[in-house]
Short mmCIF file of C-alpha atoms and ligand atoms in Angstrom, two decimals:
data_model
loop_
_atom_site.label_atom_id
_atom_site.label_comp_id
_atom_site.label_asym_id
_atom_site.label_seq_id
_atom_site.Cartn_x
_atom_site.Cartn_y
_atom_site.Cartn_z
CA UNK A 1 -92.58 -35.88 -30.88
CA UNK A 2 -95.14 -37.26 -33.22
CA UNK A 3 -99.31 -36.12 -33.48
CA UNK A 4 -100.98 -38.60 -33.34
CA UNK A 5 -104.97 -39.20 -33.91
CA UNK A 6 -107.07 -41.44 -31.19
CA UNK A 7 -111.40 -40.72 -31.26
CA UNK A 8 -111.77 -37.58 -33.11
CA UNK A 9 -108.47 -36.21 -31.30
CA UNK A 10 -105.17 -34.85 -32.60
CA UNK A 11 -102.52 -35.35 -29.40
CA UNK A 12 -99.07 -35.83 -28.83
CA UNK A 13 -98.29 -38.78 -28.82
CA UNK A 14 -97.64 -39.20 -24.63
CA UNK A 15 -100.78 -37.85 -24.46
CA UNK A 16 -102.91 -40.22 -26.34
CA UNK A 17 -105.31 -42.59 -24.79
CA UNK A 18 -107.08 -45.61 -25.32
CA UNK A 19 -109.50 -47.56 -22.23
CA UNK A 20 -108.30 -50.75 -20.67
CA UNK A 21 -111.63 -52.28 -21.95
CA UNK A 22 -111.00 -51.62 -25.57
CA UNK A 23 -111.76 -54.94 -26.92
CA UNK A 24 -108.36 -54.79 -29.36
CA UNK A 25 -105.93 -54.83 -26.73
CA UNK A 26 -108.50 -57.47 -24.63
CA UNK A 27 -109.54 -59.90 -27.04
CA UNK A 28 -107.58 -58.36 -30.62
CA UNK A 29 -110.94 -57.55 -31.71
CA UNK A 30 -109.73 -54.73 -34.33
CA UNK A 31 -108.23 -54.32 -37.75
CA UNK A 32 -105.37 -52.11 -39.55
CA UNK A 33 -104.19 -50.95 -42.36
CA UNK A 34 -100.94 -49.68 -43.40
CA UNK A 35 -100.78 -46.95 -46.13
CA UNK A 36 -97.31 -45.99 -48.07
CA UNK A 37 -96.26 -42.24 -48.04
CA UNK A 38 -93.89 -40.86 -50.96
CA UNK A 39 -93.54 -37.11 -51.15
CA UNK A 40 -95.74 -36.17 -48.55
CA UNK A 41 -98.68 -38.26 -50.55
CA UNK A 42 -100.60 -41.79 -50.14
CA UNK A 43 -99.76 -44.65 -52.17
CA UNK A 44 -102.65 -46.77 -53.41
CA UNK A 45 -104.99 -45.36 -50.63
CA UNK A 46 -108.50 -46.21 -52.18
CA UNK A 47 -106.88 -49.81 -52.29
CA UNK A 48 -105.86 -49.78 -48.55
CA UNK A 49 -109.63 -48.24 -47.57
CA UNK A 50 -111.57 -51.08 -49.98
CA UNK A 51 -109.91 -53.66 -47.86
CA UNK A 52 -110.41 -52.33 -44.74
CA UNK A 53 -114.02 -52.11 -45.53
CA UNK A 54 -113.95 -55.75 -46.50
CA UNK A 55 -112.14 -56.90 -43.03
CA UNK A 56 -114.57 -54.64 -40.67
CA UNK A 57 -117.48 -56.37 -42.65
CA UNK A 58 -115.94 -59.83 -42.12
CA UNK A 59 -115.76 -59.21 -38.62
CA UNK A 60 -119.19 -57.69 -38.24
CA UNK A 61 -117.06 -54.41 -37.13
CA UNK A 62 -118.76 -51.06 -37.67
CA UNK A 63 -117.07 -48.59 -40.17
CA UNK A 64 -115.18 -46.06 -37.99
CA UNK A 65 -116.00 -42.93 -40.46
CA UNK A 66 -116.34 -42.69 -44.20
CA UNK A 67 -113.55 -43.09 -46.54
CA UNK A 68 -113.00 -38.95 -47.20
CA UNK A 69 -112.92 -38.51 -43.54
CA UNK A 70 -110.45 -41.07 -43.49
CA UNK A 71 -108.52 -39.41 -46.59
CA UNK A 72 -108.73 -36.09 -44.29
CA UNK A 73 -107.46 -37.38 -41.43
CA UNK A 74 -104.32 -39.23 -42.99
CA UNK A 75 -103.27 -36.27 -44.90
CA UNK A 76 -103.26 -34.04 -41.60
CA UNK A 77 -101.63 -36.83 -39.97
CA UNK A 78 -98.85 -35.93 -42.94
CA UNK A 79 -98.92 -32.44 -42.88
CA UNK A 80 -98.59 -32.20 -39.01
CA UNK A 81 -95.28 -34.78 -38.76
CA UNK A 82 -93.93 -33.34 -41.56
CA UNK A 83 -94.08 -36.95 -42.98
CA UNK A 84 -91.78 -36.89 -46.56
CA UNK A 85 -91.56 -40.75 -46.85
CA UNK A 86 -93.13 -43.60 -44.49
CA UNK A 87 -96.36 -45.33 -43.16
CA UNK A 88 -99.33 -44.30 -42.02
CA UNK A 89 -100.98 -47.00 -39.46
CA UNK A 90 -104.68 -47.02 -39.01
CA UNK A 91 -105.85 -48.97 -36.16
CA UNK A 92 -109.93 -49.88 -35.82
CA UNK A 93 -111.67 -51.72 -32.99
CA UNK A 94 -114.83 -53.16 -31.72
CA UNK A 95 -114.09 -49.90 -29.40
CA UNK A 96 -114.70 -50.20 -25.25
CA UNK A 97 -117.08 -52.37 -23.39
CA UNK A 98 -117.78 -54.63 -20.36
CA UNK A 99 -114.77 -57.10 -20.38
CA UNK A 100 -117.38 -60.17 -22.59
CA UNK A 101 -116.47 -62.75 -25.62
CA UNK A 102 -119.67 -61.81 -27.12
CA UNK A 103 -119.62 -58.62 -29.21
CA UNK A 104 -121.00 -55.58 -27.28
CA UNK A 105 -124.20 -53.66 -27.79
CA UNK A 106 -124.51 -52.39 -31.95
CA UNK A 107 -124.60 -48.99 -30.99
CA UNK A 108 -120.84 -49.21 -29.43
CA UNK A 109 -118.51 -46.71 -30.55
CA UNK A 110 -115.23 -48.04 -33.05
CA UNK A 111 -111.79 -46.77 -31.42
CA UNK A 112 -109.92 -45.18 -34.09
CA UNK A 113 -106.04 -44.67 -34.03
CA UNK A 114 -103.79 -43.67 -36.80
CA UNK A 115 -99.83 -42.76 -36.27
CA UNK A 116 -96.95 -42.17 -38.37
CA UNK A 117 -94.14 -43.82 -38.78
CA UNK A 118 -91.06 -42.42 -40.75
CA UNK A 119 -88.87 -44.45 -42.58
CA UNK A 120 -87.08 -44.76 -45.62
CA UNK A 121 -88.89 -46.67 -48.76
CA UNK A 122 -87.42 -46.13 -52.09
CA UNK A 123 -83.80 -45.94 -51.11
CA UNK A 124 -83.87 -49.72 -48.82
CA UNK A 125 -80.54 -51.31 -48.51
CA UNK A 126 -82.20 -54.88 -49.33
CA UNK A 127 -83.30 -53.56 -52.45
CA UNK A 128 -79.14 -53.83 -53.75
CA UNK A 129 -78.15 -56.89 -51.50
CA UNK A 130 -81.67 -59.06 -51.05
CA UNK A 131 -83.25 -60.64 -48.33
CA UNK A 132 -82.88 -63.65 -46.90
CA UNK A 133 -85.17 -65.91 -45.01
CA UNK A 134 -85.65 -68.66 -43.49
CA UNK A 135 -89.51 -71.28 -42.98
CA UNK A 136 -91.72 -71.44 -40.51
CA UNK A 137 -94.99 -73.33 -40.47
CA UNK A 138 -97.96 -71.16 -40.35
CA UNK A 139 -99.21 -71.08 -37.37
CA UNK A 140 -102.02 -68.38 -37.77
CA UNK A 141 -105.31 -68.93 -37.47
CA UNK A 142 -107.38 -70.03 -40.66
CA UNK A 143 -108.92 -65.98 -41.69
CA UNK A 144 -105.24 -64.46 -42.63
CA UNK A 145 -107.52 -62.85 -45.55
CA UNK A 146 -108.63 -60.22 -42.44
CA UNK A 147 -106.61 -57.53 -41.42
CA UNK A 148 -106.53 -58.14 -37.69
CA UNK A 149 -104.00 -56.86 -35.02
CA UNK A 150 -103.28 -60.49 -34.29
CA UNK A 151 -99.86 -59.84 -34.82
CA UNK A 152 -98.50 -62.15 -32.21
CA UNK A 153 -97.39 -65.21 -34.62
CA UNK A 154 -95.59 -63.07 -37.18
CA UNK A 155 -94.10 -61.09 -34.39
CA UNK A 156 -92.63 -64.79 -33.48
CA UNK A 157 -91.82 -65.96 -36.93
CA UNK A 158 -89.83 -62.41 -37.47
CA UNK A 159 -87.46 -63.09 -33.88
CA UNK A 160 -86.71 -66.68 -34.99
CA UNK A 161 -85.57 -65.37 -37.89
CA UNK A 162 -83.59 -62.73 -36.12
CA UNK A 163 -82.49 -65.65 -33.93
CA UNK A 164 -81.27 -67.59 -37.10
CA UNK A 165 -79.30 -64.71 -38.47
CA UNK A 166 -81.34 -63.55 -41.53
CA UNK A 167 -83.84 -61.10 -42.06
CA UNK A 168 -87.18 -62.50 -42.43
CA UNK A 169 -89.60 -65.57 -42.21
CA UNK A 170 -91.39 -67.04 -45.15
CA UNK A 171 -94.46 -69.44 -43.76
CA UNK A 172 -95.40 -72.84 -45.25
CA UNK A 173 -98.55 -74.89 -44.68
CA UNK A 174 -98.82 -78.62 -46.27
CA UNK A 175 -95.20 -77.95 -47.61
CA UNK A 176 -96.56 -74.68 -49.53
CA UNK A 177 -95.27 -70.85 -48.73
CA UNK A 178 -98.12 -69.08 -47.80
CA UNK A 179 -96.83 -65.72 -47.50
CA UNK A 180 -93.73 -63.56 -45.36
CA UNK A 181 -94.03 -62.53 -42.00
CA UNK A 182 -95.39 -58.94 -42.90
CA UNK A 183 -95.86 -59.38 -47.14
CA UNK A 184 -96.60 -61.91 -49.86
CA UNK A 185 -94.31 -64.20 -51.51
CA UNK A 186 -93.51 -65.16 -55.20
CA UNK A 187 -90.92 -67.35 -57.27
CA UNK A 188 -89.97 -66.95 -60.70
CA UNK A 189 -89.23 -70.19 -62.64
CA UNK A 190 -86.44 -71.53 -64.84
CA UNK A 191 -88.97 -70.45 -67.48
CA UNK A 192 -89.21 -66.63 -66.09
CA UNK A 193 -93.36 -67.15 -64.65
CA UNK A 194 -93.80 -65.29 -61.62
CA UNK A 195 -95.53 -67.38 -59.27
CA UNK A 196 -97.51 -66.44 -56.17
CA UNK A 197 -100.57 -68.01 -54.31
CA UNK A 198 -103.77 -67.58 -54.92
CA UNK A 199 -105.86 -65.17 -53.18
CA UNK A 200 -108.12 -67.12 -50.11
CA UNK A 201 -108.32 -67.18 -46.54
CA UNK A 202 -104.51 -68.58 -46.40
CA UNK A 203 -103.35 -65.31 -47.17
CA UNK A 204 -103.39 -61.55 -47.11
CA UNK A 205 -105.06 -60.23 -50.00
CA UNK A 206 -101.82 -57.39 -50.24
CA UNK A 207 -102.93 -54.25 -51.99
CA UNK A 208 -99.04 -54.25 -53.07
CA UNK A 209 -99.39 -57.59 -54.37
CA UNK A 210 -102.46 -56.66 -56.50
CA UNK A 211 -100.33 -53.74 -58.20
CA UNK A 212 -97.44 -55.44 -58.70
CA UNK A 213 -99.25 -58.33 -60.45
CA UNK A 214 -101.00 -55.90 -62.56
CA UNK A 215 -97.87 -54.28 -63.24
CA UNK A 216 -96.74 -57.18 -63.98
CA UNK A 217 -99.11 -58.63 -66.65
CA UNK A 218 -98.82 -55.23 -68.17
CA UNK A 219 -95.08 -55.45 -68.69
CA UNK A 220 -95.36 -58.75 -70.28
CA UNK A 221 -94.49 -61.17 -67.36
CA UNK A 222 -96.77 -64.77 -67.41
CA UNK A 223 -98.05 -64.81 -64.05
CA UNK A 224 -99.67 -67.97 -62.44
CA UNK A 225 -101.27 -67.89 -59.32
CA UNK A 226 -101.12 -70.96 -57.42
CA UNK A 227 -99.47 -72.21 -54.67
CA UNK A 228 -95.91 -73.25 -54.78
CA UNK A 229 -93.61 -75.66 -52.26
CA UNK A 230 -90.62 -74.63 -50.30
CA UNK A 231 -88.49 -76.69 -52.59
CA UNK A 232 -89.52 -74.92 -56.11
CA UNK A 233 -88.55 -71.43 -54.51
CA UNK A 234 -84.94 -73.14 -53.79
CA UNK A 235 -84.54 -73.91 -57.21
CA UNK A 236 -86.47 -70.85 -58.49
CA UNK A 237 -84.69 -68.11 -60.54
CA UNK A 238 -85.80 -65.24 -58.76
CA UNK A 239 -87.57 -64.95 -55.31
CA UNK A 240 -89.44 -61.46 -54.04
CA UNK A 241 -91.69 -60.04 -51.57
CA UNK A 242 -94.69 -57.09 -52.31
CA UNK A 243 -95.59 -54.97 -49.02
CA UNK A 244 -96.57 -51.53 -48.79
CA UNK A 245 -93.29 -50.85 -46.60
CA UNK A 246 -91.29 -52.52 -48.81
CA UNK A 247 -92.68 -52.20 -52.23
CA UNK A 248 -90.93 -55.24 -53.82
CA UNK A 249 -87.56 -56.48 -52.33
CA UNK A 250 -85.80 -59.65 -53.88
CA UNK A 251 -85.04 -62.77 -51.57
CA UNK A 252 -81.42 -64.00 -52.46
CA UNK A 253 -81.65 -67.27 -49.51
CA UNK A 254 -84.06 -69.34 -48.66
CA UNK A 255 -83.33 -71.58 -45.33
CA UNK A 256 -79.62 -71.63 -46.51
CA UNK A 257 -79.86 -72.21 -49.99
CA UNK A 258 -79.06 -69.22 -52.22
CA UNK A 259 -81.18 -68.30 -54.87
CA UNK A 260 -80.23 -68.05 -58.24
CA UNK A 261 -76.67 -66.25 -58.19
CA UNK A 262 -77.50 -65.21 -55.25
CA UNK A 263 -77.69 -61.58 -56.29
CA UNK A 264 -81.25 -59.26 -56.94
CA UNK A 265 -83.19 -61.02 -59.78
CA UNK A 266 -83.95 -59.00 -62.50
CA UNK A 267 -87.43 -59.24 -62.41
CA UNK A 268 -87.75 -57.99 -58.83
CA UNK A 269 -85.30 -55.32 -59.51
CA UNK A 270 -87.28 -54.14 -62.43
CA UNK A 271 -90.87 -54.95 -60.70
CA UNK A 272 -89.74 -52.68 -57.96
CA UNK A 273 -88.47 -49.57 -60.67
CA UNK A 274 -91.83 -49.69 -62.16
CA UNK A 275 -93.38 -49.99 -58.66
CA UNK A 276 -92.11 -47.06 -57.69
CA UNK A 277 -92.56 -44.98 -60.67
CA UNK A 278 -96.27 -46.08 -60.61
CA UNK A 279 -96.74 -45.23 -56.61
CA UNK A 280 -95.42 -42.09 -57.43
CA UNK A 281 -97.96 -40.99 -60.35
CA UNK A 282 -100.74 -42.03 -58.76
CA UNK A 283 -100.04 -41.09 -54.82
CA UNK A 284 -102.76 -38.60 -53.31
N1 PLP B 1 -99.18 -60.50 -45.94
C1 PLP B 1 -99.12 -60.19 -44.62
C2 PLP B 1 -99.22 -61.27 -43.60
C3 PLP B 1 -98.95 -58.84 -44.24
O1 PLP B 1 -98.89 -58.52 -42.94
C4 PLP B 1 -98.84 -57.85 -45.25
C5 PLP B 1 -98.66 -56.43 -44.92
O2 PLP B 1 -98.58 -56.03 -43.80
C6 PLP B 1 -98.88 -58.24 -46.59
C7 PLP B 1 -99.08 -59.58 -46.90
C8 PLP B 1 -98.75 -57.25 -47.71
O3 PLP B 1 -99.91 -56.48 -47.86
P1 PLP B 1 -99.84 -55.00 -48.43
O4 PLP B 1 -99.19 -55.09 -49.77
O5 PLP B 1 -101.25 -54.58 -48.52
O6 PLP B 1 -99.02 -54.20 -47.47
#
């Protein structure tokens, strides 16, 4: 059975609790982040804690603890699971108060949850055969730029895909992609750009994307970020996806049409190699 950490606490996890009045499971009034573990150790976690400092802040949410309390707190969380390779989930909210639609009283206290969650990351299946996915329109609301637990959409997007027989759900808005279910999107053209949208409220602002890119630049890739439409990823060389679950996993079908030879590009293949070898020198 897993430890788990809820207010200050380290429980099993049967024993954890959170009030009925906690405003994230009344009104999804909280924030998360997801952190990468390799080794035993964090992948990009300064990243992960920068943003969720910018989505409390957007949400007039108070910060839950400081960022080496944090860092403490996510490396027990490894230690006592034994956690080799997985996630870390770090759930924040407006905390407990009188059931209202107006935030409570300043001095209200943040609930704080993190869990683990073990699972394999470098050695993914997908990563050899590719994903593939169908559209969706986006449904979500206009402020996908903040980290919230409104997870309800994408948790619909991923079971029509499940319902269509492939594995994921890439989500388009005035004939655009804006991003996958759980992770940004990118094409590669005839020409070999790597494509992805441009960082806004449309979309997550991934902390895997913002490596990758980098990674990217470094490596000699031309990168342009702008949006593009369902119908230039179906002719696109190469299609991927950045997450911090996933790293970067190559799309091989979009809505039925196969992407180039409908085998692992070789930019995603290689994005995710150098990916890796990167997460891995600089993990904490
Ligand atoms: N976009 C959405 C909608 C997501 O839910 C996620 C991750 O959960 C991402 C993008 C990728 O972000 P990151 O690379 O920080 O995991």
């Amino acid at each position: 059975m897993r430890t788990v950490y809820v207010n200050g606490v380290f429980c099993p996890e049967t024993e954890a609790v959170v009030s009925i009045f906690d405003r994230g499971f009344l009104f999804a009034d909280g924030v998360y982040e997801v952190t990468g573990v390799l080794d035993g150790k964090l992948i990009d976690f300064s990243g992960h804690m920068a943003r969720l400092r910018r989505s409390l802040a957007e949400l007039e949410l108070r910060e839950p603890a400081q960022e080496d309390k944090l860092l403490s707190i996510h490396r027990q969380l490894v230690e006592k699971n034994d956690l080799v390779e997985g996630m870390i989930y770090m759930q924040v909210t407006r905390g407990a108060a009188d059931r209202d639609f107006l935030f409570p009283a300043d001095d209200t206290k943040p609930s704080l949850v993190l869990f683990t969650q073990s699972a394999s990351l470098r050695d993914k299946p997908a990563a050899k055969t590719g994903l593939r996915v169908v559209t969706v329109p986006d449904l979500r609301w206009a402020r996908r730029d903040i980290k919230t637990v409104q997870l309800l959409y994408p948790s619909m997007a991923k079971m029509e895909a499940k319902r269509r027989g492939v594995d994921d759900a890439w989500m388009v808005e005035d004939g655009c992609v804006t991003e996958g279910s759980s992770n940004n999107a990118y094409i590669v053209d005839a020409g070999g750009t790597l494509i992805t949208r441009p960082l806004n409220h449309a979309i997550l602002h991934g902390i895997t994307r913002k490596a990758v890119l980098r990674l990217a630049a470094e490596s000699g890739l031309a990168v342009e970020e702008r949006p593009f439409t369902v119908e230039e990823a179906k002719v696109a060389r190469e299609a991927f996806i950045t997450s911090a679950s996933s790293f970067v996993l190559p799309v091989v079908e979009i809505d039925g049409t196969t992407i180039g030879d409908g085998r692992p590009g070789e930019i995603a293949t290689r994005l995710r190699e150098i990916y890796i070898d990167e997460a891995l020198k600089t993990a904490v």
